[in-house]
Tab-separated table of C-alpha atoms in Angstrom:
chain	number	residue	atom	x	y	z
A	1	MET	CA	78.909	83.798	90.667
A	2	ALA	CA	81.194	86.182	92.489
A	3	THR	CA	80.314	89.888	92.575
A	4	PRO	CA	82.507	91.912	90.228
A	5	VAL	CA	85.205	93.889	92.027
A	6	LYS	CA	84.978	97.677	91.828
A	7	VAL	CA	87.632	100.066	90.542
A	8	TYR	CA	87.107	103.806	91.049
A	9	GLY	CA	88.729	106.338	88.748
A	10	PRO	CA	88.756	107.788	85.242
A	11	PRO	CA	89.798	105.390	82.424
A	12	LEU	CA	92.371	107.933	81.187
A	13	SER	CA	94.347	107.791	84.469
A	14	THR	CA	97.609	105.856	84.134
A	15	ALA	CA	97.305	104.368	87.617
A	16	VAL	CA	93.715	103.264	86.966
A	17	CYS	CA	94.844	101.567	83.726
A	18	ARG	CA	97.572	99.705	85.604
A	19	VAL	CA	94.880	98.068	87.734
A	20	VAL	CA	92.488	97.437	84.830
A	21	ALA	CA	95.278	95.759	82.817
A	22	CYS	CA	96.032	93.496	85.777
A	23	LEU	CA	92.368	92.549	86.264
A	24	LEU	CA	92.077	91.719	82.560
A	25	GLU	CA	95.247	89.572	82.668
A	26	LYS	CA	93.848	87.748	85.680
A	27	ASP	CA	90.391	87.351	84.145
A	28	VAL	CA	88.779	88.907	87.210
A	29	GLU	CA	85.405	90.512	86.553
A	30	PHE	CA	85.286	94.162	87.464
A	31	GLN	CA	83.131	97.248	87.293
A	32	LEU	CA	84.859	100.545	86.494
A	33	ILE	CA	83.212	103.426	88.287
A	34	SER	CA	84.443	106.602	86.700
A	35	LEU	CA	85.163	109.704	88.764
A	36	ASN	CA	84.909	113.270	87.536
A	37	MET	CA	88.137	114.713	88.865
A	38	ALA	CA	87.435	118.098	87.259
A	39	LYS	CA	84.429	118.282	89.600
A	40	GLY	CA	86.536	117.154	92.577
A	41	ASP	CA	84.825	113.773	93.050
A	42	HIS	CA	88.123	112.398	94.383
A	43	LYS	CA	88.271	114.929	97.229
A	44	LYS	CA	84.764	114.291	98.545
A	45	PRO	CA	84.345	112.726	102.029
A	46	ASP	CA	82.825	109.467	100.732
A	47	PHE	CA	85.805	108.878	98.473
A	48	LEU	CA	88.359	109.982	101.064
A	49	LYS	CA	87.023	107.187	103.302
A	50	ILE	CA	88.451	104.605	100.907
A	51	GLN	CA	91.381	106.685	99.634
A	52	PRO	CA	92.566	109.144	102.298
A	53	PHE	CA	95.113	110.743	99.912
A	54	GLY	CA	92.326	111.703	97.476
A	55	GLN	CA	93.980	110.004	94.492
A	56	VAL	CA	92.869	107.387	91.978
A	57	PRO	CA	92.410	104.468	91.735
A	58	ALA	CA	90.608	102.939	94.664
A	59	PHE	CA	89.480	99.297	94.705
A	60	GLN	CA	86.812	97.351	96.544
A	61	ASP	CA	85.912	93.686	96.691
A	62	GLU	CA	83.697	91.754	99.113
A	63	LYS	CA	86.394	91.722	101.790
A	64	ILE	CA	88.234	94.988	101.627
A	65	SER	CA	88.927	98.368	100.041
A	66	LEU	CA	92.413	99.256	98.822
A	67	PHE	CA	94.402	102.023	97.174
A	68	GLU	CA	97.850	102.402	95.484
A	69	SER	CA	97.720	100.766	92.044
A	70	ARG	CA	100.724	98.460	92.590
A	71	ALA	CA	99.337	97.240	95.940
A	72	ILE	CA	96.006	96.528	94.242
A	73	CYS	CA	97.764	94.565	91.485
A	74	ARG	CA	99.757	92.506	93.999
A	75	TYR	CA	96.578	91.842	95.985
A	76	VAL	CA	94.669	90.717	92.872
A	77	CYS	CA	97.483	88.279	92.018
A	78	GLU	CA	97.664	86.920	95.598
A	79	ASN	CA	93.907	86.685	96.025
A	80	TYR	CA	93.114	85.009	92.695
A	81	PRO	CA	96.122	82.732	92.155
A	82	GLU	CA	94.226	80.214	90.037
A	83	LYS	CA	92.569	82.727	87.697
A	84	GLY	CA	93.759	83.972	84.314
A	85	ASN	CA	97.530	84.447	83.954
A	86	LYS	CA	98.750	82.329	86.894
A	87	GLY	CA	102.380	83.349	86.541
A	88	LEU	CA	101.764	87.111	86.527
A	89	PHE	CA	103.337	87.488	89.988
A	90	GLY	CA	105.352	84.252	89.841
A	91	THR	CA	104.385	80.733	90.860
A	92	ASN	CA	107.228	80.247	93.352
A	93	PRO	CA	108.956	82.511	95.930
A	94	LEU	CA	112.127	83.111	93.886
A	95	ALA	CA	110.237	84.081	90.724
A	96	LYS	CA	108.072	86.362	92.857
A	97	ALA	CA	111.118	88.050	94.434
A	98	SER	CA	112.574	88.728	90.991
A	99	ILE	CA	109.294	90.201	89.727
A	100	ASP	CA	108.928	92.248	92.923
A	101	GLN	CA	112.422	93.653	92.425
A	102	TRP	CA	111.586	94.936	88.921
A	103	LEU	CA	108.176	96.196	90.065
A	104	GLU	CA	109.984	98.243	92.737
A	105	ALA	CA	112.431	99.484	90.082
A	106	GLU	CA	109.472	100.575	87.938
A	107	GLY	CA	107.930	102.493	90.822
A	108	GLN	CA	111.174	104.061	92.014
A	109	SER	CA	113.143	104.657	88.796
A	110	PHE	CA	110.909	104.497	85.708
A	111	ASN	CA	107.739	106.040	87.059
A	112	PRO	CA	108.983	109.437	88.319
A	113	PRO	CA	110.665	110.679	85.113
A	114	SER	CA	108.098	109.081	82.764
A	115	SER	CA	105.171	110.524	84.762
A	116	ALA	CA	106.771	113.958	84.701
A	117	LEU	CA	107.223	113.746	80.915
A	118	VAL	CA	103.667	112.487	80.341
A	119	PHE	CA	102.370	115.385	82.421
A	120	GLN	CA	104.521	118.016	80.700
A	121	LEU	CA	104.140	116.766	77.124
A	122	ALA	CA	100.681	115.183	76.950
A	123	LEU	CA	98.558	116.581	79.767
A	124	ALA	CA	99.753	120.161	80.416
A	125	PRO	CA	98.893	121.359	76.897
A	126	ARG	CA	95.380	119.903	77.218
A	127	MET	CA	94.938	121.659	80.549
A	128	ASN	CA	96.330	124.955	79.257
A	129	ILE	CA	99.249	124.741	81.671
A	130	LYS	CA	102.578	126.137	80.476
A	131	GLN	CA	105.260	123.514	79.834
A	132	ASP	CA	108.521	123.735	81.768
A	133	GLU	CA	111.440	123.114	79.394
A	134	GLY	CA	113.854	122.647	82.283
A	135	VAL	CA	111.711	119.912	83.843
A	136	ILE	CA	111.311	118.228	80.448
A	137	LYS	CA	115.055	118.176	79.789
A	138	GLN	CA	115.903	116.960	83.298
A	139	ASN	CA	113.429	114.087	83.126
A	140	GLU	CA	114.407	113.102	79.602
A	141	GLU	CA	117.964	112.665	80.836
A	142	LYS	CA	116.842	110.659	83.867
A	143	LEU	CA	114.605	108.436	81.786
A	144	ALA	CA	117.356	107.898	79.195
A	145	LYS	CA	119.681	106.572	81.924
A	146	VAL	CA	117.001	104.189	83.194
A	147	LEU	CA	116.267	102.970	79.673
A	148	ASP	CA	119.980	102.310	79.108
A	149	VAL	CA	119.752	99.860	82.014
A	150	TYR	CA	116.602	98.318	80.515
A	151	GLU	CA	118.273	98.045	77.096
A	152	LYS	CA	121.047	95.930	78.577
A	153	ARG	CA	118.697	93.828	80.689
A	154	LEU	CA	116.308	93.163	77.798
A	155	GLY	CA	119.195	91.990	75.641
A	156	GLU	CA	119.764	89.218	78.223
A	157	SER	CA	116.164	88.465	79.122
A	158	ARG	CA	112.944	88.425	77.114
A	159	PHE	CA	110.985	90.270	79.803
A	160	LEU	CA	112.287	92.246	82.766
A	161	ALA	CA	112.057	89.537	85.425
A	162	GLY	CA	112.656	86.527	83.177
A	163	ASP	CA	111.245	84.617	80.221
A	164	GLU	CA	107.594	85.265	81.000
A	165	PHE	CA	105.529	88.451	80.942
A	166	SER	CA	104.939	89.571	84.514
A	167	LEU	CA	103.438	92.265	86.693
A	168	ALA	CA	106.771	94.101	86.427
A	169	ASP	CA	106.369	94.558	82.650
A	170	LEU	CA	102.630	95.309	82.980
A	171	SER	CA	103.293	98.148	85.414
A	172	HIS	CA	105.153	100.073	82.679
A	173	LEU	CA	102.329	99.941	80.132
A	174	PRO	CA	100.305	103.057	81.063
A	175	ASN	CA	103.130	105.632	81.097
A	176	ALA	CA	104.962	104.064	78.135
A	177	HIS	CA	101.744	104.058	76.121
A	178	TYR	CA	101.248	107.787	76.650
A	179	LEU	CA	104.879	108.532	75.818
A	180	VAL	CA	104.699	106.618	72.544
A	181	ASN	CA	101.184	107.631	71.492
A	182	ALA	CA	100.516	111.040	73.005
A	183	THR	CA	103.901	112.809	72.835
A	184	ASP	CA	106.608	113.315	70.227
A	185	ARG	CA	109.230	111.692	72.468
A	186	GLY	CA	108.153	108.076	71.871
A	187	GLU	CA	111.471	107.255	70.199
A	188	ILE	CA	113.104	107.321	73.621
A	189	LEU	CA	111.592	103.824	73.869
A	190	THR	CA	111.246	102.738	70.253
A	191	SER	CA	114.737	103.719	69.082
A	192	ARG	CA	116.439	101.356	71.545
A	193	ASP	CA	116.537	97.882	69.922
A	194	ASN	CA	115.759	95.709	72.926
A	195	VAL	CA	113.430	98.150	74.681
A	196	GLY	CA	111.620	98.648	71.347
A	197	ARG	CA	111.226	94.894	70.892
A	198	TRP	CA	109.961	94.529	74.460
A	199	TRP	CA	107.550	97.455	74.084
A	200	GLY	CA	106.154	95.884	70.908
A	201	GLU	CA	105.531	92.604	72.703
A	202	ILE	CA	103.957	93.936	75.881
A	203	SER	CA	101.761	96.528	74.173
A	204	ASN	CA	100.375	93.855	71.869
A	205	ARG	CA	98.946	91.752	74.650
A	206	ASP	CA	95.177	91.299	74.432
A	207	SER	CA	94.709	92.714	77.916
A	208	TRP	CA	96.476	95.967	77.009
A	209	LYS	CA	94.626	96.303	73.704
A	210	LYS	CA	91.368	96.106	75.673
A	211	VAL	CA	92.552	98.898	77.987
A	212	VAL	CA	93.403	101.086	74.982
A	213	ASP	CA	89.938	100.429	73.497
A	214	MET	CA	88.353	101.390	76.796
A	215	GLN	CA	90.304	104.673	76.785
A	216	LYS	CA	89.233	105.405	73.191
A	217	GLN	CA	85.583	104.963	74.111
A	218	GLN	CA	86.003	107.871	76.498
A	219	HIS	CA	86.516	110.163	73.534
A	220	SER	CA	83.631	109.021	71.377
A	221	PRO	CA	80.370	110.987	71.671
B	1	MET	CA	121.703	77.523	105.521
B	2	ALA	CA	123.226	79.514	102.695
B	3	GLY	CA	125.084	82.638	103.815
B	4	ILE	CA	123.592	86.118	103.436
B	5	LYS	CA	125.715	88.926	102.000
B	6	VAL	CA	124.710	92.568	101.862
B	7	HIS	CA	126.541	94.771	99.381
B	8	GLY	CA	126.099	98.351	100.514
B	9	SER	CA	127.057	101.171	102.811
B	10	VAL	CA	126.146	101.705	106.458
B	11	PHE	CA	125.386	105.346	105.623
B	12	SER	CA	122.899	104.506	102.884
B	13	THR	CA	119.263	104.766	104.043
B	14	ALA	CA	118.244	102.015	101.639
B	15	THR	CA	120.944	99.679	102.977
B	16	GLN	CA	119.878	100.516	106.552
B	17	ARG	CA	116.377	99.344	105.650
B	18	VAL	CA	117.829	95.916	104.852
B	19	PHE	CA	120.034	95.815	107.986
B	20	ALA	CA	116.971	96.600	110.107
B	21	SER	CA	115.070	93.646	108.652
B	22	LEU	CA	118.038	91.269	109.154
B	23	TYR	CA	118.403	92.326	112.812
B	24	GLU	CA	114.645	92.021	113.396
B	25	LYS	CA	114.856	88.494	111.977
B	26	GLU	CA	118.005	87.701	114.027
B	27	LEU	CA	119.842	86.625	110.869
B	28	GLU	CA	123.605	86.546	110.454
B	29	TYR	CA	124.979	88.354	107.437
B	30	GLU	CA	128.258	89.531	105.934
B	31	LEU	CA	128.588	93.158	104.894
B	32	VAL	CA	130.483	93.681	101.645
B	33	PRO	CA	131.192	97.421	101.761
B	34	VAL	CA	130.717	99.365	98.536
B	35	ASP	CA	132.927	102.454	98.366
B	36	MET	CA	130.467	104.985	96.987
B	37	LYS	CA	132.866	107.922	97.344
B	38	ALA	CA	135.187	106.135	94.905
B	39	GLY	CA	132.263	105.454	92.553
B	40	GLU	CA	132.475	101.706	93.061
B	41	HIS	CA	128.711	101.373	92.625
B	42	LYS	CA	128.915	102.633	89.049
B	43	LYS	CA	131.646	100.226	87.969
B	44	GLU	CA	131.197	97.014	85.958
B	45	ALA	CA	131.642	94.597	88.872
B	46	PHE	CA	128.854	96.191	90.891
B	47	LEU	CA	126.625	96.839	87.869
B	48	SER	CA	126.521	93.084	87.320
B	49	LEU	CA	124.771	92.872	90.706
B	50	ASN	CA	122.482	95.889	90.258
B	51	PRO	CA	122.334	97.356	86.758
B	52	PHE	CA	120.906	100.575	88.254
B	53	GLY	CA	124.192	101.134	90.107
B	54	GLN	CA	122.478	101.547	93.496
B	55	VAL	CA	122.916	99.984	96.913
B	56	PRO	CA	121.951	97.658	98.520
B	57	VAL	CA	122.174	94.257	96.870
B	58	LEU	CA	121.428	91.058	98.768
B	59	GLU	CA	123.041	87.713	97.975
B	60	HIS	CA	121.498	84.602	99.501
B	61	GLY	CA	122.962	81.432	98.014
B	62	ASP	CA	122.428	81.839	94.269
B	63	GLN	CA	119.659	84.432	94.677
B	64	LYS	CA	120.651	88.047	94.021
B	65	LEU	CA	118.223	90.885	94.634
B	66	PHE	CA	118.226	94.659	94.460
B	67	GLU	CA	115.623	97.270	95.562
B	68	SER	CA	115.608	97.445	99.386
B	69	ARG	CA	111.853	96.881	99.708
B	70	ALA	CA	111.941	93.775	97.502
B	71	ILE	CA	114.835	92.512	99.644
B	72	THR	CA	113.027	93.051	102.960
B	73	GLN	CA	109.906	91.381	101.551
B	74	TYR	CA	112.033	88.399	100.469
B	75	ILE	CA	113.636	88.170	103.933
B	76	ALA	CA	110.246	88.312	105.655
B	77	GLN	CA	108.869	85.549	103.450
B	78	GLU	CA	111.947	83.345	103.334
B	79	PHE	CA	112.367	83.265	107.132
B	80	PRO	CA	108.808	83.425	108.464
B	81	ASP	CA	109.618	81.600	111.714
B	82	LYS	CA	112.716	83.531	112.733
B	83	GLY	CA	112.761	86.614	114.937
B	84	THR	CA	110.016	89.245	114.577
B	85	GLN	CA	106.960	88.543	112.466
B	86	LEU	CA	107.209	91.356	109.947
B	87	THR	CA	103.898	90.776	108.193
B	88	CYS	CA	100.407	90.562	109.717
B	89	PRO	CA	99.863	86.804	110.045
B	90	GLY	CA	96.265	85.694	110.315
B	91	LYS	CA	95.133	89.121	109.158
B	92	PRO	CA	94.198	90.282	105.639
B	93	ILE	CA	97.277	90.991	103.548
B	94	ALA	CA	95.702	93.998	101.875
B	95	PRO	CA	96.525	96.815	104.363
B	96	LEU	CA	100.165	95.711	104.393
B	97	LEU	CA	100.321	95.948	100.593
B	98	VAL	CA	98.684	99.379	100.567
B	99	TRP	CA	100.758	101.021	103.305
B	100	LYS	CA	104.007	99.614	101.904
B	101	GLU	CA	103.266	101.520	98.705
B	102	VAL	CA	102.333	104.636	100.680
B	103	GLU	CA	105.756	104.683	102.363
B	104	ALA	CA	107.590	104.021	99.103
B	105	LEU	CA	105.724	106.397	96.839
B	106	GLN	CA	104.233	109.094	99.117
B	107	PHE	CA	106.387	109.378	102.251
B	108	ASP	CA	109.804	108.579	100.791
B	109	PRO	CA	110.103	111.271	98.065
B	110	PRO	CA	109.544	114.390	100.208
B	111	SER	CA	111.372	112.967	103.228
B	112	SER	CA	114.367	111.952	101.085
B	113	LYS	CA	114.438	115.440	99.543
B	114	LEU	CA	114.305	117.052	102.995
B	115	ASN	CA	117.135	114.828	104.241
B	116	TRP	CA	119.144	115.742	101.155
B	117	GLU	CA	118.641	119.481	101.782
B	118	LEU	CA	119.008	119.500	105.575
B	119	VAL	CA	121.433	116.651	106.325
B	120	TYR	CA	123.528	115.716	103.302
B	121	LYS	CA	124.069	119.060	101.587
B	122	PRO	CA	125.599	120.652	104.728
B	123	MET	CA	127.777	117.534	105.123
B	124	PHE	CA	129.096	118.020	101.576
B	125	GLY	CA	129.573	121.769	102.028
B	126	MET	CA	126.646	122.629	99.727
B	127	THR	CA	123.945	125.249	100.349
B	128	THR	CA	120.451	124.266	101.505
B	129	ASP	CA	117.653	125.529	99.216
B	130	PRO	CA	114.960	127.060	101.465
B	131	ALA	CA	112.297	126.871	98.746
B	132	ALA	CA	112.832	123.121	98.347
B	133	VAL	CA	112.611	122.696	102.102
B	134	GLU	CA	109.368	124.676	102.291
B	135	GLU	CA	107.805	122.790	99.378
B	136	ASN	CA	108.662	119.360	100.761
B	137	GLU	CA	107.703	120.217	104.347
B	138	ALA	CA	104.261	121.172	103.044
B	139	LYS	CA	103.985	117.862	101.164
B	140	LEU	CA	105.176	115.847	104.141
B	141	ALA	CA	102.760	117.678	106.471
B	142	LYS	CA	99.782	116.566	104.331
B	143	ILE	CA	101.002	112.982	104.350
B	144	LEU	CA	101.532	113.031	108.111
B	145	ASP	CA	97.958	114.284	108.524
B	146	VAL	CA	96.779	111.074	106.842
B	147	TYR	CA	99.157	109.070	109.063
B	148	GLU	CA	97.770	110.814	112.183
B	149	ALA	CA	94.247	109.723	111.270
B	150	ARG	CA	95.384	106.196	110.442
B	151	LEU	CA	97.440	105.795	113.642
B	152	SER	CA	94.533	106.908	115.789
B	153	GLN	CA	92.710	103.779	114.557
B	154	SER	CA	95.585	101.335	114.273
B	155	LYS	CA	98.591	100.911	116.566
B	156	TYR	CA	100.976	100.562	113.622
B	157	LEU	CA	100.373	101.532	110.019
B	158	ALA	CA	99.313	98.182	108.517
B	159	CYS	CA	97.782	96.513	111.596
B	160	ASP	CA	98.238	96.333	115.355
B	161	SER	CA	101.712	94.833	115.225
B	162	PHE	CA	105.033	96.220	113.931
B	163	THR	CA	105.585	95.218	110.301
B	164	LEU	CA	107.818	95.892	107.306
B	165	VAL	CA	105.709	98.973	106.632
B	166	ASP	CA	106.813	100.714	109.832
B	167	LEU	CA	110.363	99.374	109.428
B	168	HIS	CA	110.732	100.925	105.973
B	169	HIS	CA	110.256	104.398	107.496
B	170	LEU	CA	113.090	104.060	110.021
B	171	PRO	CA	116.102	105.301	108.026
B	172	ASN	CA	114.418	108.517	106.830
B	173	ILE	CA	112.623	109.240	110.139
B	174	ASN	CA	115.890	108.745	111.993
B	175	LEU	CA	117.469	111.562	109.986
B	176	LEU	CA	114.401	113.823	109.929
B	177	LEU	CA	114.088	113.806	113.732
B	178	GLY	CA	117.519	115.427	113.899
B	179	THR	CA	116.387	118.375	111.756
B	180	PRO	CA	113.788	121.158	112.229
B	181	VAL	CA	111.307	118.865	110.419
B	182	LYS	CA	110.925	117.174	113.821
B	183	LYS	CA	108.275	119.805	114.554
B	184	LEU	CA	105.931	118.135	112.027
B	185	PHE	CA	106.115	114.928	114.048
B	186	ASP	CA	105.822	116.661	117.454
B	187	ALA	CA	102.650	118.436	116.325
B	188	ARG	CA	100.852	115.133	115.685
B	189	PRO	CA	100.462	113.047	118.877
B	190	HIS	CA	99.828	109.626	117.294
B	191	VAL	CA	102.567	110.078	114.686
B	192	SER	CA	104.941	111.291	117.384
B	193	ALA	CA	104.233	108.304	119.638
B	194	TRP	CA	104.586	105.872	116.731
B	195	ALA	CA	107.898	107.419	115.603
B	196	ALA	CA	109.256	107.240	119.177
B	197	ASP	CA	108.123	103.616	119.463
B	198	ILE	CA	109.651	102.325	116.240
B	199	THR	CA	112.944	104.204	116.610
B	200	SER	CA	113.461	102.710	120.072
B	201	ARG	CA	113.357	99.102	118.862
B	202	PRO	CA	116.517	97.102	119.805
B	203	ALA	CA	117.012	95.975	116.172
B	204	TRP	CA	117.138	99.630	115.072
B	205	ALA	CA	119.641	100.434	117.821
B	206	LYS	CA	121.899	97.756	116.283
B	207	VAL	CA	121.700	99.497	112.892
B	208	LEU	CA	122.637	102.815	114.521
B	209	ALA	CA	125.558	101.122	116.256
B	210	LEU	CA	126.998	100.289	112.814
B	211	LEU	CA	127.336	104.020	112.183
B	212	LYS	CA	129.542	104.518	115.192
B	213	HIS	CA	132.552	102.610	113.843
């Protein structure tokens, strides 16, 4: 039996969850090694060897260590093509290009404003950091424009890249989950018909429900 | 072979990324200029190609793609035997995947912001914000420290040959080297040598030649 792959990082980190969701979709056994970022585990020399930017997650299997959550997800799909959800990154070059395009769009257009909002609305209060109303407003407007594009796209297509759930949809789960469940701005997603329908579908996948359970266990004594 | 069309602008860094990959691969293409000053990229006809209203868009036969880094990846995979090998054949794919993300998500934001402040704003008669410059120089300096360490172990970022990863940096580095930010590159010998190497590639010279018309 193959050794489980290792993922380093706290279960509450959005980028860590992106990787965990992908591993669950692909049915790849993994071990989550939590890091205490409050204690600076992620800036220690041993960790910097596998992640020179001192961020989470990092990933290791028998062959290699990797960082950047979307690179890890692509690698998992390429390296385990026959496991779990075989179509997660497409089963032919054209499907893959289409998924890649929307995965890039997620990283470039959806991620920046949604991350900023998650930080300002969900994390800053918990860390006793003052919220910046200007930043909140600016990123709400940016995100609204992006979601207008998604609304149109998802009226023509069941999922972002086509008729099947893909890595492109999966990549949105962590930030969208926080927006809907940990802030009062969730309706930015749920009030748009097609985006709301899509969010309902992707957040109900077994793999994502398992990630949410894993996060909840962090809070129990 | 189906024709390749690029919808975009020679002045757009993202479109330049695609041109660079087409020249590296020695592929013929037709440029369909998008008049961004006139707001063409936000009109219905263009939005049907890229709903985000951004350039570039690639058309290859029936395939349409947006996002420059998805386009270059498609070109590298679709034409593996033409021109320069832009991936690391026979080597693990993992470093290529990692360092592609690093360029897109770590290097690109501060360098784009610096180019906006130092190159584009003056061009449009707007005032540079010194605080934004200072903040993004500090961010970029930290990233280039990681690059310096990486490039002292590897000739190029992903492996020992030039790949898409290095190529993706060209448009922003080209602009940065013409600003005071050049000092960040000069202060780091491996980064400096790498930047000089990649910007002197013949395929990149062809992209720069497009700007001269």
